[in-house]
Short mmCIF file of C-alpha atoms and ligand atoms in Angstrom, two decimals:
data_model
loop_
_atom_site.label_atom_id
_atom_site.label_comp_id
_atom_site.label_asym_id
_atom_site.label_seq_id
_atom_site.Cartn_x
_atom_site.Cartn_y
_atom_site.Cartn_z
CA MET A 431 27.43 -7.76 -6.16
CA HIS A 432 27.54 -9.25 -9.85
CA VAL A 433 30.69 -9.30 -10.61
CA CYS A 434 32.19 -9.50 -14.04
CA VAL A 435 35.71 -11.56 -14.73
CA LEU A 436 36.68 -10.42 -17.57
CA GLY A 437 39.61 -13.59 -19.28
CA ALA A 438 39.62 -17.01 -18.16
CA GLY A 439 43.33 -17.11 -17.58
CA VAL A 440 44.90 -18.65 -14.58
CA VAL A 441 44.55 -14.76 -12.97
CA GLY A 442 40.83 -14.47 -14.19
CA LEU A 443 40.00 -18.08 -12.43
CA THR A 444 41.62 -17.36 -9.40
CA THR A 445 40.27 -14.08 -8.63
CA ALA A 446 36.86 -15.19 -9.54
CA TRP A 447 37.38 -17.49 -6.69
CA SER A 448 38.61 -15.07 -4.52
CA LEU A 449 35.33 -12.82 -5.41
CA ALA A 450 32.87 -15.71 -4.87
CA ARG A 451 34.56 -16.42 -2.06
CA ASP A 452 33.44 -12.80 -0.98
CA GLY A 453 30.00 -13.58 -1.48
CA HIS A 454 29.82 -12.06 -4.80
CA ASP A 455 28.05 -13.53 -7.87
CA VAL A 456 30.34 -14.06 -10.69
CA THR A 457 30.29 -14.07 -14.27
CA ILE A 458 33.47 -14.92 -16.13
CA VAL A 459 33.61 -13.80 -19.83
CA GLU A 460 35.93 -15.82 -22.23
CA ALA A 461 36.88 -16.32 -26.02
CA ARG A 462 38.37 -19.31 -26.32
CA ASP A 463 36.44 -22.59 -25.28
CA GLY A 464 37.65 -23.41 -22.24
CA ALA A 465 40.38 -21.73 -19.72
CA ALA A 466 43.92 -21.21 -19.60
CA LEU A 467 44.52 -22.02 -23.33
CA GLU A 468 46.30 -18.86 -23.73
CA ALA A 469 49.65 -18.05 -21.66
CA SER A 470 48.58 -20.11 -18.54
CA PHE A 471 48.74 -23.11 -20.77
CA ALA A 472 52.08 -24.77 -20.59
CA ASN A 473 53.99 -22.61 -18.63
CA GLY A 474 57.77 -23.40 -16.56
CA GLY A 475 54.88 -24.54 -13.48
CA GLN A 476 57.29 -22.86 -11.25
CA LEU A 477 55.60 -21.32 -8.17
CA SER A 478 58.57 -19.33 -7.55
CA TYR A 479 57.97 -17.41 -4.60
CA SER A 480 61.29 -16.34 -3.58
CA TYR A 481 62.63 -15.88 -6.90
CA VAL A 482 60.51 -12.62 -8.21
CA ALA A 483 63.06 -10.24 -9.12
CA PRO A 484 62.82 -8.18 -11.55
CA LEU A 485 64.32 -8.95 -15.18
CA ALA A 486 64.19 -5.04 -15.32
CA ASP A 487 67.75 -4.86 -13.13
CA PRO A 488 70.94 -2.87 -13.41
CA ALA A 489 72.98 -6.22 -14.11
CA VAL A 490 70.39 -6.47 -17.26
CA LEU A 491 72.84 -3.53 -18.83
CA PRO A 492 76.05 -5.43 -19.78
CA LYS A 493 74.06 -8.33 -21.78
CA LEU A 494 72.24 -5.41 -24.17
CA PRO A 495 74.45 -6.59 -27.33
CA ALA A 496 74.20 -9.73 -26.85
CA TRP A 497 70.36 -9.43 -26.57
CA LEU A 498 70.25 -7.73 -29.91
CA LEU A 499 73.03 -10.19 -31.41
CA LYS A 500 73.77 -13.20 -30.82
CA ARG A 501 70.98 -15.96 -32.49
CA ASP A 502 71.06 -18.41 -29.04
CA SER A 503 70.90 -15.89 -26.71
CA ALA A 504 68.24 -16.87 -24.06
CA LEU A 505 66.90 -13.08 -24.16
CA ARG A 506 66.61 -11.93 -27.81
CA PHE A 507 65.54 -8.36 -28.65
CA ILE A 508 64.19 -8.06 -32.29
CA PRO A 509 63.19 -4.42 -33.17
CA ARG A 510 60.09 -4.06 -35.38
CA PHE A 511 58.38 -1.48 -36.58
CA ASP A 512 56.15 -1.12 -33.54
CA VAL A 513 55.77 2.71 -31.29
CA GLY A 514 54.49 0.14 -28.73
CA GLN A 515 57.64 -1.61 -28.15
CA TRP A 516 59.96 0.82 -28.35
CA ARG A 517 57.87 2.54 -25.87
CA TRP A 518 58.36 -0.70 -23.48
CA CYS A 519 61.67 -0.81 -23.83
CA ALA A 520 62.38 2.65 -23.23
CA ALA A 521 60.21 2.08 -19.43
CA PHE A 522 62.00 -1.09 -19.45
CA LEU A 523 65.92 0.19 -19.36
CA LEU A 524 63.73 3.16 -16.82
CA ALA A 525 63.25 0.76 -14.28
CA CYS A 526 66.84 -0.74 -14.27
CA ARG A 527 68.31 1.90 -12.01
CA SER A 528 69.28 0.15 -9.10
CA HIS A 529 66.96 1.74 -6.12
CA ARG A 530 64.02 0.98 -8.20
CA ALA A 531 64.73 -2.73 -9.45
CA ARG A 532 65.44 -2.81 -5.88
CA GLN A 533 62.30 -1.59 -4.55
CA THR A 534 60.32 -3.38 -7.54
CA ALA A 535 62.12 -6.90 -5.70
CA LEU A 536 60.78 -6.24 -2.24
CA GLU A 537 57.22 -5.55 -3.23
CA LEU A 538 56.91 -8.75 -5.67
CA LEU A 539 58.78 -10.71 -2.34
CA SER A 540 55.62 -9.09 -0.42
CA LEU A 541 53.12 -9.74 -3.40
CA GLY A 542 54.94 -13.62 -3.40
CA ALA A 543 54.66 -14.05 -0.04
CA LEU A 544 51.07 -12.98 0.27
CA SER A 545 50.35 -15.60 -3.17
CA LYS A 546 51.79 -18.89 -1.14
CA ALA A 547 49.12 -18.27 1.60
CA ALA A 548 46.67 -17.70 -0.36
CA LEU A 549 47.29 -20.56 -2.69
CA HIS A 550 48.11 -22.92 0.50
CA GLU A 551 44.36 -21.68 1.44
CA ILE A 552 42.41 -22.71 -2.14
CA VAL A 553 44.47 -25.76 -2.03
CA GLY A 554 43.67 -27.19 2.14
CA SER A 555 39.75 -25.96 0.97
CA GLU A 556 39.82 -27.30 -2.60
CA PRO A 557 40.61 -30.79 -2.53
CA LEU A 558 39.33 -31.37 -6.57
CA VAL A 559 41.80 -28.67 -7.56
CA SER A 560 44.62 -29.65 -5.05
CA ASP A 561 44.59 -33.45 -6.38
CA SER A 562 44.55 -32.28 -10.24
CA PHE A 563 47.81 -29.94 -11.01
CA ASP A 564 50.78 -32.82 -10.24
CA TYR A 565 51.11 -29.73 -7.27
CA VAL A 566 54.75 -30.66 -5.54
CA ARG A 567 56.57 -29.29 -2.59
CA ASN A 568 59.35 -30.10 -3.89
CA GLY A 569 61.95 -26.98 -3.67
CA LYS A 570 64.29 -25.51 -6.37
CA LEU A 571 67.61 -25.74 -7.22
CA VAL A 572 68.86 -22.82 -9.10
CA VAL A 573 72.27 -23.76 -10.39
CA TYR A 574 75.47 -21.65 -11.81
CA ARG A 575 77.78 -23.11 -14.65
CA ASP A 576 80.20 -19.38 -13.93
CA ALA A 577 82.01 -19.38 -10.84
CA ARG A 578 82.02 -15.58 -10.41
CA GLU A 579 77.93 -15.44 -11.33
CA PHE A 580 77.55 -18.44 -8.34
CA GLU A 581 79.38 -16.28 -5.70
CA ARG A 582 77.96 -13.14 -6.17
CA ALA A 583 74.09 -15.07 -5.92
CA ARG A 584 75.64 -16.75 -2.47
CA HIS A 585 76.32 -13.30 -1.66
CA LYS A 586 73.02 -11.70 -2.11
CA MET A 587 71.83 -15.39 0.00
CA GLU A 588 73.80 -15.21 2.96
CA LEU A 589 71.79 -11.28 3.32
CA LEU A 590 68.24 -13.07 2.51
CA VAL A 591 69.26 -16.15 5.12
CA GLU A 592 69.97 -13.00 7.67
CA ALA A 593 66.66 -11.70 6.74
CA GLY A 594 65.19 -15.26 7.79
CA SER A 595 64.97 -17.46 4.41
CA ASP A 596 65.82 -20.82 4.45
CA GLN A 597 68.60 -21.03 1.25
CA ARG A 598 72.01 -22.85 0.95
CA ALA A 599 74.58 -22.79 -1.33
CA LEU A 600 75.68 -26.30 -2.59
CA ASP A 601 78.82 -26.66 -4.62
CA ALA A 602 78.53 -29.41 -7.83
CA SER A 603 78.70 -32.53 -6.22
CA GLN A 604 76.58 -31.72 -3.44
CA CYS A 605 73.90 -30.01 -5.95
CA ALA A 606 74.56 -34.11 -7.97
CA ALA A 607 74.09 -35.81 -4.46
CA LEU A 608 70.48 -33.59 -4.03
CA GLU A 609 69.12 -33.74 -7.57
CA PRO A 610 71.03 -37.21 -8.68
CA ALA A 611 69.99 -37.06 -12.81
CA LEU A 612 72.21 -33.61 -12.71
CA ALA A 613 74.80 -36.04 -11.73
CA ARG A 614 76.19 -36.23 -15.65
CA ALA A 615 76.03 -32.44 -15.60
CA GLN A 616 78.15 -31.72 -12.89
CA PRO A 617 80.83 -30.92 -14.51
CA LEU A 618 79.35 -28.15 -15.92
CA LEU A 619 78.53 -26.87 -12.75
CA ALA A 620 80.36 -23.76 -10.23
CA GLY A 621 77.62 -24.88 -7.58
CA GLY A 622 73.97 -24.24 -7.24
CA ILE A 623 71.42 -22.40 -4.59
CA HIS A 624 68.70 -24.90 -2.44
CA THR A 625 65.57 -23.23 -1.60
CA PRO A 626 63.36 -25.56 -0.07
CA SER A 627 60.01 -24.24 0.60
CA GLU A 628 59.45 -23.36 -3.18
CA GLU A 629 56.49 -25.35 -5.03
CA ALA A 630 55.80 -26.46 -8.48
CA GLY A 631 52.09 -27.41 -10.67
CA ASP A 632 50.54 -27.65 -13.78
CA CYS A 633 48.84 -23.97 -14.50
CA GLN A 634 47.06 -25.11 -17.01
CA ARG A 635 45.34 -27.94 -14.89
CA PHE A 636 45.33 -25.66 -11.39
CA THR A 637 43.40 -23.27 -13.82
CA SER A 638 41.06 -25.88 -15.07
CA ALA A 639 40.19 -27.68 -12.18
CA LEU A 640 39.42 -24.08 -10.39
CA ALA A 641 36.87 -23.32 -13.24
CA ASP A 642 34.97 -26.95 -12.85
CA VAL A 643 34.55 -26.21 -8.78
CA LEU A 644 33.66 -22.71 -9.37
CA GLN A 645 30.96 -24.02 -12.11
CA ARG A 646 29.87 -26.74 -10.12
CA ARG A 647 29.58 -25.28 -6.45
CA ASN A 648 29.62 -21.67 -5.92
CA GLY A 649 27.46 -21.43 -9.32
CA VAL A 650 29.96 -19.45 -11.31
CA THR A 651 29.09 -18.58 -14.64
CA ILE A 652 31.80 -19.11 -16.80
CA ARG A 653 30.65 -17.83 -20.96
CA TYR A 654 33.26 -19.45 -23.40
CA GLU A 655 33.87 -18.67 -26.62
CA THR A 656 32.60 -14.89 -26.06
CA ARG A 657 34.99 -12.69 -27.07
CA VAL A 658 34.80 -8.75 -25.53
CA ARG A 659 34.63 -6.66 -27.92
CA GLU A 660 34.25 -3.62 -26.31
CA LEU A 661 33.28 -1.90 -22.84
CA VAL A 662 30.46 0.07 -22.66
CA SER A 663 30.48 3.53 -20.59
CA ASP A 664 28.48 5.71 -19.30
CA GLY A 665 31.51 8.32 -18.80
CA SER A 666 32.12 7.78 -15.07
CA ARG A 667 31.27 3.83 -15.02
CA ILE A 668 31.01 0.77 -17.19
CA VAL A 669 27.65 -0.42 -17.79
CA ALA A 670 28.31 -3.77 -20.11
CA ALA A 671 30.83 -5.96 -21.60
CA ARG A 672 29.60 -5.84 -25.94
CA THR A 673 29.98 -9.23 -26.82
CA ALA A 674 28.69 -10.25 -30.38
CA GLY A 675 25.96 -12.65 -28.44
CA GLY A 676 24.52 -9.26 -26.84
CA ASP A 677 25.71 -7.09 -23.67
CA ILE A 678 26.63 -8.39 -20.50
CA GLU A 679 25.74 -6.55 -17.16
CA ALA A 680 27.01 -6.00 -13.90
CA ASP A 681 27.73 -3.99 -10.99
CA ALA A 682 32.08 -4.32 -11.65
CA PHE A 683 34.08 -5.22 -13.76
CA VAL A 684 37.43 -7.20 -13.43
CA VAL A 685 39.67 -7.52 -16.38
CA ALA A 686 42.03 -10.42 -16.06
CA LEU A 687 42.63 -10.64 -20.44
CA GLY A 688 46.68 -10.91 -19.80
CA LEU A 689 47.47 -9.30 -23.48
CA GLY A 690 44.15 -8.98 -24.35
CA SER A 691 43.65 -6.28 -21.47
CA VAL A 692 45.52 -3.77 -23.51
CA PRO A 693 43.56 -2.91 -26.85
CA LEU A 694 40.12 -2.92 -24.63
CA LEU A 695 41.42 -0.67 -22.29
CA GLY A 696 43.24 1.31 -24.85
CA ALA A 697 39.56 1.97 -26.21
CA LEU A 698 38.94 3.74 -23.03
CA GLY A 699 41.95 5.93 -23.23
CA VAL A 700 44.19 3.99 -20.58
CA ARG A 701 47.26 2.84 -22.07
CA LEU A 702 48.20 -0.25 -20.31
CA PRO A 703 51.98 -0.50 -20.79
CA VAL A 704 51.92 -4.53 -21.09
CA TYR A 705 53.70 -6.07 -24.04
CA PRO A 706 54.11 -9.53 -25.01
CA LEU A 707 57.72 -11.54 -24.02
CA THR A 708 57.42 -15.13 -26.32
CA GLY A 709 59.02 -17.84 -24.65
CA TYR A 710 58.65 -21.55 -25.46
CA SER A 711 58.17 -24.99 -23.68
CA LEU A 712 58.65 -28.94 -23.96
CA THR A 713 56.53 -31.23 -22.12
CA ILE A 714 58.32 -34.54 -21.79
CA ARG A 715 55.65 -37.41 -21.18
CA ASP A 716 56.47 -40.41 -19.68
CA ALA A 717 59.77 -39.15 -18.70
CA ASP A 718 62.74 -41.35 -17.02
CA PRO A 719 62.62 -41.15 -13.36
CA ARG A 720 65.94 -41.99 -12.81
CA ASN A 721 66.91 -38.92 -14.70
CA THR A 722 64.87 -36.92 -14.58
CA PRO A 723 65.09 -34.11 -11.31
CA GLY A 724 62.98 -33.99 -8.14
CA VAL A 725 62.97 -30.57 -7.63
CA SER A 726 62.88 -27.74 -9.68
CA VAL A 727 65.77 -27.12 -11.29
CA THR A 728 66.89 -23.49 -13.07
CA ASP A 729 69.73 -23.32 -15.64
CA LEU A 730 70.44 -20.06 -14.64
CA HIS A 731 73.07 -19.77 -17.47
CA ARG A 732 70.51 -20.36 -19.64
CA LYS A 733 67.61 -19.45 -18.24
CA VAL A 734 65.77 -22.53 -18.35
CA VAL A 735 63.55 -23.99 -15.92
CA TYR A 736 62.51 -27.32 -15.54
CA ALA A 737 59.70 -29.05 -13.04
CA PRO A 738 58.66 -32.41 -12.27
CA LEU A 739 54.46 -32.49 -13.13
CA GLY A 740 53.57 -36.35 -12.11
CA GLY A 741 54.97 -38.72 -14.76
CA ARG A 742 56.41 -35.55 -17.61
CA LEU A 743 59.16 -33.26 -17.17
CA ARG A 744 57.93 -29.69 -18.25
CA ILE A 745 61.28 -27.38 -19.28
CA ALA A 746 60.45 -24.08 -20.32
CA GLY A 747 62.96 -20.74 -20.87
CA MET A 748 63.18 -17.87 -23.46
CA VAL A 749 62.18 -14.40 -23.41
CA GLU A 750 61.96 -12.86 -26.94
CA ILE A 751 61.23 -9.06 -26.77
CA ALA A 752 59.45 -9.77 -31.13
CA GLY A 753 55.54 -9.22 -30.84
CA LEU A 754 53.41 -11.31 -31.46
CA LYS A 755 53.71 -11.89 -35.13
CA ASP A 756 57.21 -14.21 -36.73
CA ALA A 757 57.75 -16.23 -32.90
CA GLN A 758 61.18 -17.55 -33.96
CA ARG A 759 59.01 -21.48 -33.26
CA ALA A 760 61.28 -24.16 -35.02
CA GLY A 761 64.90 -22.42 -34.10
CA ARG A 762 63.95 -21.86 -30.44
CA ILE A 763 62.32 -25.17 -30.23
CA ALA A 764 64.77 -26.90 -31.59
CA LEU A 765 67.80 -24.79 -29.23
CA LEU A 766 65.38 -25.05 -26.02
CA LYS A 767 65.70 -28.89 -26.99
CA ARG A 768 69.52 -29.08 -27.44
CA GLN A 769 70.13 -27.37 -24.05
CA ALA A 770 67.87 -29.46 -22.24
CA GLN A 771 69.76 -32.63 -23.46
CA GLU A 772 73.06 -30.87 -22.16
CA ILE A 773 71.71 -30.69 -18.55
CA PHE A 774 69.29 -33.87 -18.40
CA PRO A 775 70.37 -36.21 -21.85
CA ALA A 776 68.18 -38.80 -20.28
CA ALA A 777 65.34 -37.75 -18.90
CA GLY A 778 62.81 -39.11 -22.18
CA ASP A 779 61.74 -39.42 -25.34
CA TYR A 780 62.76 -35.15 -26.17
CA ALA A 781 61.84 -35.94 -30.61
CA ASN A 782 58.06 -36.53 -29.19
CA ALA A 783 57.90 -34.07 -26.55
CA GLN A 784 54.81 -31.47 -26.67
CA THR A 785 55.96 -28.24 -27.60
CA TRP A 786 54.30 -24.85 -26.94
CA CYS A 787 54.84 -21.10 -27.33
CA GLY A 788 53.58 -18.20 -25.33
CA HIS A 789 53.33 -15.00 -24.58
CA ARG A 790 53.98 -13.18 -21.24
CA PRO A 791 51.42 -10.44 -20.64
CA ALA A 792 54.83 -7.97 -19.53
CA THR A 793 55.25 -4.83 -17.47
CA PRO A 794 58.06 -3.34 -18.45
CA ASP A 795 59.29 -3.38 -14.29
CA SER A 796 57.90 -7.14 -13.80
CA LYS A 797 54.83 -5.94 -11.12
CA PRO A 798 51.34 -7.01 -12.46
CA LEU A 799 49.08 -4.21 -12.84
CA ILE A 800 46.42 -4.67 -9.36
CA GLY A 801 43.76 -2.06 -8.95
CA ARG A 802 41.85 1.20 -10.15
CA THR A 803 41.43 3.08 -13.57
CA PRO A 804 39.53 5.70 -14.31
CA TYR A 805 35.98 4.73 -14.47
CA ARG A 806 34.52 3.77 -10.80
CA ASN A 807 33.69 -0.05 -11.36
CA LEU A 808 36.07 -1.09 -13.61
CA TRP A 809 39.21 -2.83 -11.81
CA LEU A 810 42.14 -4.12 -13.38
CA ASN A 811 44.44 -7.74 -12.44
CA THR A 812 46.51 -8.03 -15.22
CA GLY A 813 50.09 -7.58 -16.94
CA HIS A 814 51.56 -10.71 -14.53
CA GLY A 815 54.75 -11.22 -16.95
CA ALA A 816 57.34 -14.23 -15.95
CA LEU A 817 55.44 -14.82 -12.44
CA GLY A 818 51.31 -15.09 -13.57
CA PHE A 819 51.61 -18.95 -12.20
CA THR A 820 53.65 -17.34 -8.76
CA LEU A 821 52.02 -14.16 -7.79
CA ALA A 822 47.68 -15.19 -8.84
CA CYS A 823 46.75 -15.78 -6.21
CA GLY A 824 47.72 -12.99 -3.89
CA SER A 825 46.98 -10.86 -6.55
CA ALA A 826 43.43 -12.39 -7.16
CA ARG A 827 43.04 -11.57 -3.22
CA VAL A 828 44.18 -8.26 -3.73
CA ILE A 829 41.64 -7.23 -5.83
CA ALA A 830 39.23 -9.11 -4.06
CA ASP A 831 39.48 -6.64 -1.21
CA ALA A 832 39.88 -3.56 -2.77
CA ILE A 833 36.50 -4.16 -4.81
CA ALA A 834 35.06 -5.38 -1.32
CA GLY A 835 36.81 -1.98 0.53
CA ARG A 836 38.78 -3.71 2.83
CA GLU A 837 42.10 -2.49 3.24
CA PRO A 838 44.63 -5.33 1.16
CA SER A 839 47.16 -6.93 2.96
CA ILE A 840 50.11 -5.14 0.59
CA ASP A 841 50.23 -2.07 -0.56
CA ILE A 842 48.21 -1.55 -3.34
CA ALA A 843 49.11 2.07 -4.80
CA ALA A 844 53.19 0.57 -5.64
CA TYR A 845 50.41 -1.44 -8.93
CA ALA A 846 48.40 1.23 -9.72
CA TYR A 847 48.61 1.08 -13.69
CA ASP A 848 50.47 4.71 -13.58
CA ARG A 849 52.35 3.97 -10.77
C1 FAD B 564 57.82 -19.80 -21.90
C2 FAD B 564 56.32 -19.28 -20.14
C3 FAD B 564 56.85 -19.83 -19.05
C4 FAD B 564 56.30 -19.12 -18.00
N1 FAD B 564 56.83 -19.50 -16.72
C5 FAD B 564 55.98 -19.68 -15.37
C6 FAD B 564 56.16 -20.37 -14.78
O1 FAD B 564 57.20 -21.25 -14.72
N2 FAD B 564 56.14 -19.25 -13.34
C7 FAD B 564 55.06 -18.31 -13.71
O2 FAD B 564 54.65 -18.02 -12.21
N3 FAD B 564 54.88 -17.60 -14.31
C8 FAD B 564 54.83 -18.61 -15.87
N4 FAD B 564 54.69 -17.94 -16.84
C9 FAD B 564 54.17 -16.36 -16.35
C10 FAD B 564 52.17 -17.11 -16.96
O3 FAD B 564 52.28 -18.01 -17.13
C11 FAD B 564 51.42 -15.49 -17.31
O4 FAD B 564 52.00 -14.77 -16.21
C12 FAD B 564 50.18 -16.31 -16.79
O5 FAD B 564 49.70 -17.25 -17.27
C13 FAD B 564 49.39 -14.91 -17.02
O6 FAD B 564 48.32 -15.10 -17.10
P1 FAD B 564 46.95 -14.63 -17.73
O7 FAD B 564 45.78 -15.12 -16.61
O8 FAD B 564 47.18 -13.26 -16.81
O9 FAD B 564 46.29 -14.09 -18.87
P2 FAD B 564 46.32 -15.75 -19.40
O10 FAD B 564 46.28 -17.03 -19.56
O11 FAD B 564 46.93 -15.24 -21.34
O12 FAD B 564 44.57 -16.05 -20.10
C14 FAD B 564 44.03 -14.15 -20.44
C15 FAD B 564 42.95 -14.71 -21.01
O13 FAD B 564 41.93 -13.70 -21.17
C16 FAD B 564 40.93 -14.32 -22.43
N5 FAD B 564 41.04 -13.02 -23.65
C17 FAD B 564 41.85 -11.87 -23.76
N6 FAD B 564 41.01 -10.71 -24.79
C18 FAD B 564 39.74 -11.59 -24.80
C19 FAD B 564 38.22 -10.81 -25.00
N7 FAD B 564 38.73 -9.34 -25.30
N8 FAD B 564 37.91 -10.95 -24.96
C20 FAD B 564 37.52 -12.78 -23.91
N9 FAD B 564 38.41 -13.44 -23.58
C21 FAD B 564 39.38 -12.70 -23.78
C22 FAD B 564 42.27 -14.79 -23.36
O14 FAD B 564 41.79 -15.95 -24.96
C23 FAD B 564 42.80 -16.06 -22.12
O15 FAD B 564 41.88 -17.04 -21.98
C24 FAD B 564 55.00 -18.00 -18.38
C25 FAD B 564 54.86 -18.33 -19.50
C26 FAD B 564 55.29 -18.37 -21.04
C27 FAD B 564 55.37 -17.24 -22.12
#
């Protein structure tokens, strides 16, 4: 079957890999002149399969005033005259109900486990990919500054450990012993939770390497600099993706366009609950190995993540619910630098760090949209929010199973766009 995958971010490329493995003839269509130049470009690099809890959680409700009023809050809500923003926020608040948040966390844990296995399969079978993206199985240390917050986390962890999870709680000195680069920050810390099985890597390099491998070995065609303007339907199915260079026909289409999915599907009468959540990152080149973490670190208080990427240190954080315009770039980058220097003051040259602002294509409940649409041959794999790198390989396997008519190993109905 000829399948057209729309979008060459991490979700589109992993989808293409799974489809090519099934023997399909695959064409990828991408507006930019390379792979992973939008949300997948300089993200936090975390492959954080055990930390997939949704943003929408009962614990966020008391924090809402700070989101609105405090300029240095890690999460900020900046109201706009935008129905899409208000609709998304209303759905987000509904998703904060405890039973829904719990159910979502369990579903995402299953998808995370599947993703880990699927990424390992790619890494095991594609040496050109595994050698190219600074992939490390280095574990993750989530550090807490507030003693009560640490106690709550420790309690949650004990439940997970009883269920078989490999995690342990460390006091501040044990955190610094595990990760010597934290020594100077030790007085700030109440403790941490260490998960040795977590991983990290460079999402953009991973995606680009997949693109190379697919083009060279699997005969996948990638049409860069080709924006899809419209999906042409005959009423029940999609017959072509319309571009300035002509129509691209296929037997099936998979929409993996991140934020670009919303207008294209909207024109077909399918409303996707996806909204941009803006974030920022810094990349320090030639990071000082003695003062740079070897494990991935999350500073939970600041909601900032740190990943060592082959001599570089990637630092990412912040969530702004503010639409695509007016990203508060300069101020937020300066804040991120100050916050990173509190924890890793001597990691490297902060003044010349590469800076990036990206938009997570997020659903209100943090679950991606995977599966069918009202059009028989049009499939969705989009809306991965803050977890696209972590969940891409599993989502790709699920959509490939669905297209092949196989039963996916997770309940795909939980990811329906109109759930
Ligand atoms: C600051 C930040 C930190 C993050 N940290 C992490 C992390 O540590 N771990 C993690 O798992 N996730 C993280 N994420 C989330 C992750 O980066 C995203 O979920 C993921 O990149 C989404 O991938 P995607 O392929 O769906 O979207 P994209 O990468 O945006 O890809 C969509 C592609 O579609 C193309 N496109 C759009 N419209 C059209 C059109 N009409 N025609 C043709 N092409 C089109 C775009 O050019 C783009 O290349 C982070 C995100 C941000 C912003």
